Amino acid sequence: MKGCKNWILGLTGGIGTGKSTVSNFFRSYGCTVINSDTVARMVVAPGTPGLAEVVKAFGVSVTENGRGLSLDRRALRELVFSDAASLERLNRIMYPLIMAEMKKQILAASGVYTVVEAPLLFEYGVESLTDRILCMVSDTETQIQRTMERDHCSRDIARSIVEKQMPQDERMRRSHDIIRSNMPRPEDLEPVIKKLHLKYLDIIAGISGNAPSGKS
């Protein structure tokens, strides 16, 4: 029979929609959580082939103090979000690196099931690894404010990031479950997440041993 840890929930949503808060609840329920942003940092850490590829593509100006030793994420972000061609070029570098590391972590997961938190879940094709998709949505102004607070960036940068991401309607259309995260306190989300968690456990329990996983 297909074990729980082999069942993959994709958790997606635009920036500032509460994915990290929701991930913490899933962790507390015994799930393994794989964060694509954390993976993205790993694959371009100092000394990695990924960092070397980024520097080759964009130059040392996107590294700390221009020394080419560690990535200056703010400088890179400001570059790619002001130039569509640069963003596409960066995605071509990052996609295979992120997917390879994510698959490795999924194979090593040991939780009751695995949650893959990925804002670019559809854009990077991460949905192919999942059995079900949960989408977080929020109004644009809330996203902008949360992004400014989290990244200490200007309103213009925050708005640019939000506007360049996949439209929420498209994410919602391609997801199985949707949560609106405009609640004033994170703890207000917990009853909603707990209900979904129990639903997912029921789905897992009902999976036949001969049922295909739907993952590649």
mmCIF file of C-alpha atoms in Angstrom:
data_model
loop_
_atom_site.group_PDB
_atom_site.id
_atom_site.type_symbol
_atom_site.label_atom_id
_atom_site.label_comp_id
_atom_site.label_asym_id
_atom_site.label_seq_id
_atom_site.Cartn_x
_atom_site.Cartn_y
_atom_site.Cartn_z
ATOM 1 C CA MET A 1 0.000 0.000 0.000
ATOM 2 C CA LYS A 2 1.199 3.524 -0.759
ATOM 3 C CA GLY A 3 2.614 4.951 2.467
ATOM 4 C CA CYS A 4 1.566 8.320 3.846
ATOM 5 C CA LYS A 5 5.028 9.811 3.458
ATOM 6 C CA ASN A 6 4.819 9.197 -0.293
ATOM 7 C CA TRP A 7 1.688 11.333 -0.627
ATOM 8 C CA ILE A 8 2.632 14.868 -1.686
ATOM 9 C CA LEU A 9 0.622 18.037 -1.054
ATOM 10 C CA GLY A 10 1.634 21.054 -3.115
ATOM 11 C CA LEU A 11 1.196 24.309 -1.187
ATOM 12 C CA THR A 12 1.254 27.372 -3.398
ATOM 13 C CA GLY A 13 0.130 30.978 -3.581
ATOM 14 C CA GLY A 14 1.546 34.375 -4.386
ATOM 15 C CA ILE A 15 3.998 36.216 -2.185
ATOM 16 C CA GLY A 16 2.500 37.394 1.100
ATOM 17 C CA THR A 17 -0.443 34.987 1.146
ATOM 18 C CA GLY A 18 0.461 33.124 4.337
ATOM 19 C CA LYS A 19 2.149 29.981 3.027
ATOM 20 C CA SER A 20 4.795 29.939 5.768
ATOM 21 C CA THR A 21 2.149 30.214 8.493
ATOM 22 C CA VAL A 22 0.242 27.305 6.998
ATOM 23 C CA SER A 23 3.426 25.250 6.614
ATOM 24 C CA ASN A 24 4.102 25.638 10.330
ATOM 25 C CA PHE A 25 0.697 24.165 11.121
ATOM 26 C CA PHE A 26 1.392 21.187 8.844
ATOM 27 C CA ARG A 27 4.740 20.654 10.588
ATOM 28 C CA SER A 28 2.966 20.582 13.942
ATOM 29 C CA TYR A 29 0.738 17.790 12.595
ATOM 30 C CA GLY A 30 3.774 15.634 11.801
ATOM 31 C CA CYS A 31 4.176 16.433 8.107
ATOM 32 C CA THR A 32 7.515 16.897 6.374
ATOM 33 C CA VAL A 33 7.640 20.373 4.818
ATOM 34 C CA ILE A 34 9.949 21.115 1.903
ATOM 35 C CA ASN A 35 10.264 24.821 1.170
ATOM 36 C CA SER A 36 11.220 25.726 -2.382
ATOM 37 C CA ASP A 37 12.658 29.088 -1.300
ATOM 38 C CA THR A 38 14.978 27.277 1.116
ATOM 39 C CA VAL A 39 15.924 24.864 -1.669
ATOM 40 C CA ALA A 40 16.553 27.813 -3.997
ATOM 41 C CA ARG A 41 19.006 29.261 -1.466
ATOM 42 C CA MET A 42 20.750 25.900 -1.052
ATOM 43 C CA VAL A 43 21.441 25.444 -4.758
ATOM 44 C CA VAL A 44 23.180 28.847 -5.037
ATOM 45 C CA ALA A 45 25.018 28.738 -1.710
ATOM 46 C CA PRO A 46 28.712 29.746 -1.666
ATOM 47 C CA GLY A 47 30.865 27.275 -3.578
ATOM 48 C CA THR A 48 28.007 25.594 -5.442
ATOM 49 C CA PRO A 49 27.827 25.062 -9.212
ATOM 50 C CA GLY A 50 24.523 26.952 -9.092
ATOM 51 C CA LEU A 51 26.175 30.120 -7.812
ATOM 52 C CA ALA A 52 28.855 29.804 -10.487
ATOM 53 C CA GLU A 53 26.151 29.596 -13.168
ATOM 54 C CA VAL A 54 24.350 32.680 -11.840
ATOM 55 C CA VAL A 55 27.583 34.694 -11.720
ATOM 56 C CA LYS A 56 28.445 33.581 -15.256
ATOM 57 C CA ALA A 57 25.027 34.731 -16.457
ATOM 58 C CA PHE A 58 24.698 38.033 -14.569
ATOM 59 C CA GLY A 59 28.186 39.005 -13.417
ATOM 60 C CA VAL A 60 29.643 39.665 -9.968
ATOM 61 C CA SER A 61 27.312 42.655 -9.451
ATOM 62 C CA VAL A 62 24.696 40.222 -8.096
ATOM 63 C CA THR A 63 27.093 38.965 -5.386
ATOM 64 C CA GLU A 64 27.930 40.417 -1.976
ATOM 65 C CA ASN A 65 30.417 43.267 -2.345
ATOM 66 C CA GLY A 66 30.922 42.246 -5.971
ATOM 67 C CA ARG A 67 33.394 39.542 -4.945
ATOM 68 C CA GLY A 68 31.607 36.597 -6.577
ATOM 69 C CA LEU A 69 31.657 34.520 -3.387
ATOM 70 C CA SER A 70 28.057 34.727 -2.143
ATOM 71 C CA LEU A 71 24.827 35.821 -3.735
ATOM 72 C CA ASP A 72 23.343 39.254 -3.050
ATOM 73 C CA ARG A 73 19.698 38.202 -3.298
ATOM 74 C CA ARG A 74 18.361 41.748 -3.145
ATOM 75 C CA ALA A 75 20.560 42.889 -6.047
ATOM 76 C CA LEU A 76 19.566 39.850 -8.109
ATOM 77 C CA ARG A 77 15.882 40.320 -7.314
ATOM 78 C CA GLU A 78 15.920 43.990 -8.327
ATOM 79 C CA LEU A 79 17.658 43.059 -11.582
ATOM 80 C CA VAL A 80 15.351 40.246 -12.665
ATOM 81 C CA PHE A 81 12.088 41.874 -11.628
ATOM 82 C CA SER A 82 12.901 44.927 -13.743
ATOM 83 C CA ASP A 83 13.803 42.892 -16.830
ATOM 84 C CA ALA A 84 11.686 40.030 -18.160
ATOM 85 C CA ALA A 85 14.542 38.519 -20.188
ATOM 86 C CA SER A 86 16.763 38.361 -17.103
ATOM 87 C CA LEU A 87 14.002 36.712 -15.099
ATOM 88 C CA GLU A 88 13.536 34.086 -17.795
ATOM 89 C CA ARG A 89 17.280 33.489 -17.926
ATOM 90 C CA LEU A 90 17.449 33.047 -14.151
ATOM 91 C CA ASN A 91 14.529 30.615 -14.206
ATOM 92 C CA ARG A 92 16.299 28.487 -16.824
ATOM 93 C CA ILE A 93 19.278 28.192 -14.486
ATOM 94 C CA MET A 94 17.311 27.603 -11.295
ATOM 95 C CA TYR A 95 14.621 25.204 -12.492
ATOM 96 C CA PRO A 96 16.716 22.031 -12.959
ATOM 97 C CA LEU A 97 18.708 22.710 -9.787
ATOM 98 C CA ILE A 98 15.619 23.224 -7.644
ATOM 99 C CA MET A 99 13.770 20.236 -9.083
ATOM 100 C CA ALA A 100 16.713 17.880 -8.534
ATOM 101 C CA GLU A 101 17.157 18.925 -4.894
ATOM 102 C CA MET A 102 13.414 18.832 -4.243
ATOM 103 C CA LYS A 103 13.113 15.275 -5.568
ATOM 104 C CA LYS A 104 16.032 14.264 -3.356
ATOM 105 C CA GLN A 105 14.340 15.714 -0.266
ATOM 106 C CA ILE A 106 10.997 14.122 -1.143
ATOM 107 C CA LEU A 107 12.626 10.695 -1.291
ATOM 108 C CA ALA A 108 14.160 11.280 2.148
ATOM 109 C CA ALA A 109 10.920 12.553 3.761
ATOM 110 C CA SER A 110 9.598 10.689 6.796
ATOM 111 C CA GLY A 111 6.518 12.653 7.906
ATOM 112 C CA VAL A 112 2.907 11.460 7.850
ATOM 113 C CA TYR A 113 2.851 13.027 4.383
ATOM 114 C CA THR A 114 4.964 15.613 2.596
ATOM 115 C CA VAL A 115 4.080 19.255 1.946
ATOM 116 C CA VAL A 116 5.983 21.003 -0.845
ATOM 117 C CA GLU A 117 5.692 24.755 -0.329
ATOM 118 C CA ALA A 118 6.341 26.436 -3.682
ATOM 119 C CA PRO A 119 5.125 29.869 -4.825
ATOM 120 C CA LEU A 120 6.225 28.932 -8.377
ATOM 121 C CA LEU A 121 4.685 25.477 -8.195
ATOM 122 C CA PHE A 122 2.973 25.777 -11.586
ATOM 123 C CA GLU A 123 5.626 27.922 -13.253
ATOM 124 C CA TYR A 124 8.407 25.442 -12.388
ATOM 125 C CA GLY A 125 6.300 22.340 -13.066
ATOM 126 C CA VAL A 126 6.504 21.223 -9.426
ATOM 127 C CA GLU A 127 2.838 20.213 -9.670
ATOM 128 C CA SER A 128 4.042 17.071 -11.476
ATOM 129 C CA LEU A 129 5.452 15.873 -8.137
ATOM 130 C CA THR A 130 2.212 16.320 -6.201
ATOM 131 C CA ASP A 131 -0.978 14.385 -5.523
ATOM 132 C CA ARG A 132 -3.066 17.385 -4.494
ATOM 133 C CA ILE A 133 -2.648 21.175 -4.490
ATOM 134 C CA LEU A 134 -3.645 23.709 -1.827
ATOM 135 C CA CYS A 135 -3.631 27.359 -2.910
ATOM 136 C CA MET A 136 -3.403 30.362 -0.584
ATOM 137 C CA VAL A 137 -4.930 33.611 -1.832
ATOM 138 C CA SER A 138 -5.079 37.134 -0.463
ATOM 139 C CA ASP A 139 -5.993 40.608 -1.724
ATOM 140 C CA THR A 140 -3.270 42.528 -3.539
ATOM 141 C CA GLU A 141 -2.841 45.240 -0.920
ATOM 142 C CA THR A 142 -2.297 42.668 1.822
ATOM 143 C CA GLN A 143 0.315 40.932 -0.358
ATOM 144 C CA ILE A 144 2.155 44.206 -0.960
ATOM 145 C CA GLN A 145 2.190 45.170 2.729
ATOM 146 C CA ARG A 146 3.372 41.721 3.848
ATOM 147 C CA THR A 147 6.127 41.717 1.203
ATOM 148 C CA MET A 148 7.378 45.149 2.262
ATOM 149 C CA GLU A 149 7.473 44.069 5.911
ATOM 150 C CA ARG A 150 9.155 40.736 5.217
ATOM 151 C CA ASP A 151 11.758 41.846 2.660
ATOM 152 C CA HIS A 152 12.246 45.452 3.837
ATOM 153 C CA CYS A 153 11.762 46.597 0.247
ATOM 154 C CA SER A 154 10.024 49.579 -1.299
ATOM 155 C CA ARG A 155 6.375 49.590 -2.240
ATOM 156 C CA ASP A 156 7.303 49.737 -5.927
ATOM 157 C CA ILE A 157 9.471 46.617 -5.666
ATOM 158 C CA ALA A 158 6.800 44.783 -3.661
ATOM 159 C CA ARG A 159 4.089 45.681 -6.175
ATOM 160 C CA SER A 160 6.325 44.641 -9.080
ATOM 161 C CA ILE A 161 6.924 41.230 -7.488
ATOM 162 C CA VAL A 162 3.191 40.696 -6.916
ATOM 163 C CA GLU A 163 2.225 41.810 -10.412
ATOM 164 C CA LYS A 164 4.809 39.626 -12.156
ATOM 165 C CA GLN A 165 3.570 36.441 -10.467
ATOM 166 C CA MET A 166 0.911 34.141 -11.891
ATOM 167 C CA PRO A 167 -2.586 35.657 -11.511
ATOM 168 C CA GLN A 168 -4.426 34.301 -8.482
ATOM 169 C CA ASP A 169 -7.404 33.263 -10.609
ATOM 170 C CA GLU A 170 -5.147 30.976 -12.642
ATOM 171 C CA ARG A 171 -3.638 29.401 -9.524
ATOM 172 C CA MET A 172 -7.094 28.850 -8.064
ATOM 173 C CA ARG A 173 -8.346 27.227 -11.250
ATOM 174 C CA ARG A 174 -5.500 24.703 -11.181
ATOM 175 C CA SER A 175 -5.742 23.865 -7.453
ATOM 176 C CA HIS A 176 -7.910 21.402 -5.538
ATOM 177 C CA ASP A 177 -8.297 23.396 -2.316
ATOM 178 C CA ILE A 178 -8.273 27.158 -1.699
ATOM 179 C CA ILE A 179 -7.813 29.188 1.477
ATOM 180 C CA ARG A 180 -8.258 32.952 1.704
ATOM 181 C CA SER A 181 -5.714 34.252 4.199
ATOM 182 C CA ASN A 182 -6.954 37.764 4.976
ATOM 183 C CA MET A 183 -7.673 36.728 8.564
ATOM 184 C CA PRO A 184 -6.247 39.222 11.103
ATOM 185 C CA ARG A 185 -4.411 36.607 13.196
ATOM 186 C CA PRO A 186 -2.462 33.522 12.053
ATOM 187 C CA GLU A 187 -4.173 31.370 14.678
ATOM 188 C CA ASP A 188 -7.523 32.067 13.005
ATOM 189 C CA LEU A 189 -6.320 29.872 10.147
ATOM 190 C CA GLU A 190 -5.664 26.818 12.302
ATOM 191 C CA PRO A 191 -9.216 25.350 12.346
ATOM 192 C CA VAL A 192 -9.283 25.571 8.545
ATOM 193 C CA ILE A 193 -5.891 23.882 8.180
ATOM 194 C CA LYS A 194 -6.726 21.202 10.743
ATOM 195 C CA LYS A 195 -9.896 20.311 8.845
ATOM 196 C CA LEU A 196 -7.948 19.996 5.602
ATOM 197 C CA HIS A 197 -5.253 17.906 7.305
ATOM 198 C CA LEU A 198 -7.857 15.410 8.499
ATOM 199 C CA LYS A 199 -9.356 15.375 5.008
ATOM 200 C CA TYR A 200 -5.950 14.563 3.518
ATOM 201 C CA LEU A 201 -5.422 11.736 6.003
ATOM 202 C CA ASP A 202 -8.795 10.304 4.950
ATOM 203 C CA ILE A 203 -7.758 10.520 1.291
ATOM 204 C CA ILE A 204 -4.478 8.760 2.032
ATOM 205 C CA ALA A 205 -6.229 6.040 4.049
ATOM 206 C CA GLY A 206 -8.553 5.347 1.120
ATOM 207 C CA ILE A 207 -5.818 4.977 -1.491
ATOM 208 C CA SER A 208 -5.666 1.459 -2.920
ATOM 209 C CA GLY A 209 -2.351 -0.320 -3.050
ATOM 210 C CA ASN A 210 -2.722 -0.563 -6.820
ATOM 211 C CA ALA A 211 -3.667 3.059 -7.370
ATOM 212 C CA PRO A 212 -1.188 5.063 -9.485
ATOM 213 C CA SER A 213 0.555 7.907 -7.682
ATOM 214 C CA GLY A 214 0.213 10.393 -10.543
ATOM 215 C CA LYS A 215 3.793 11.587 -10.024
ATOM 216 C CA SER A 216 6.729 11.351 -12.410
#
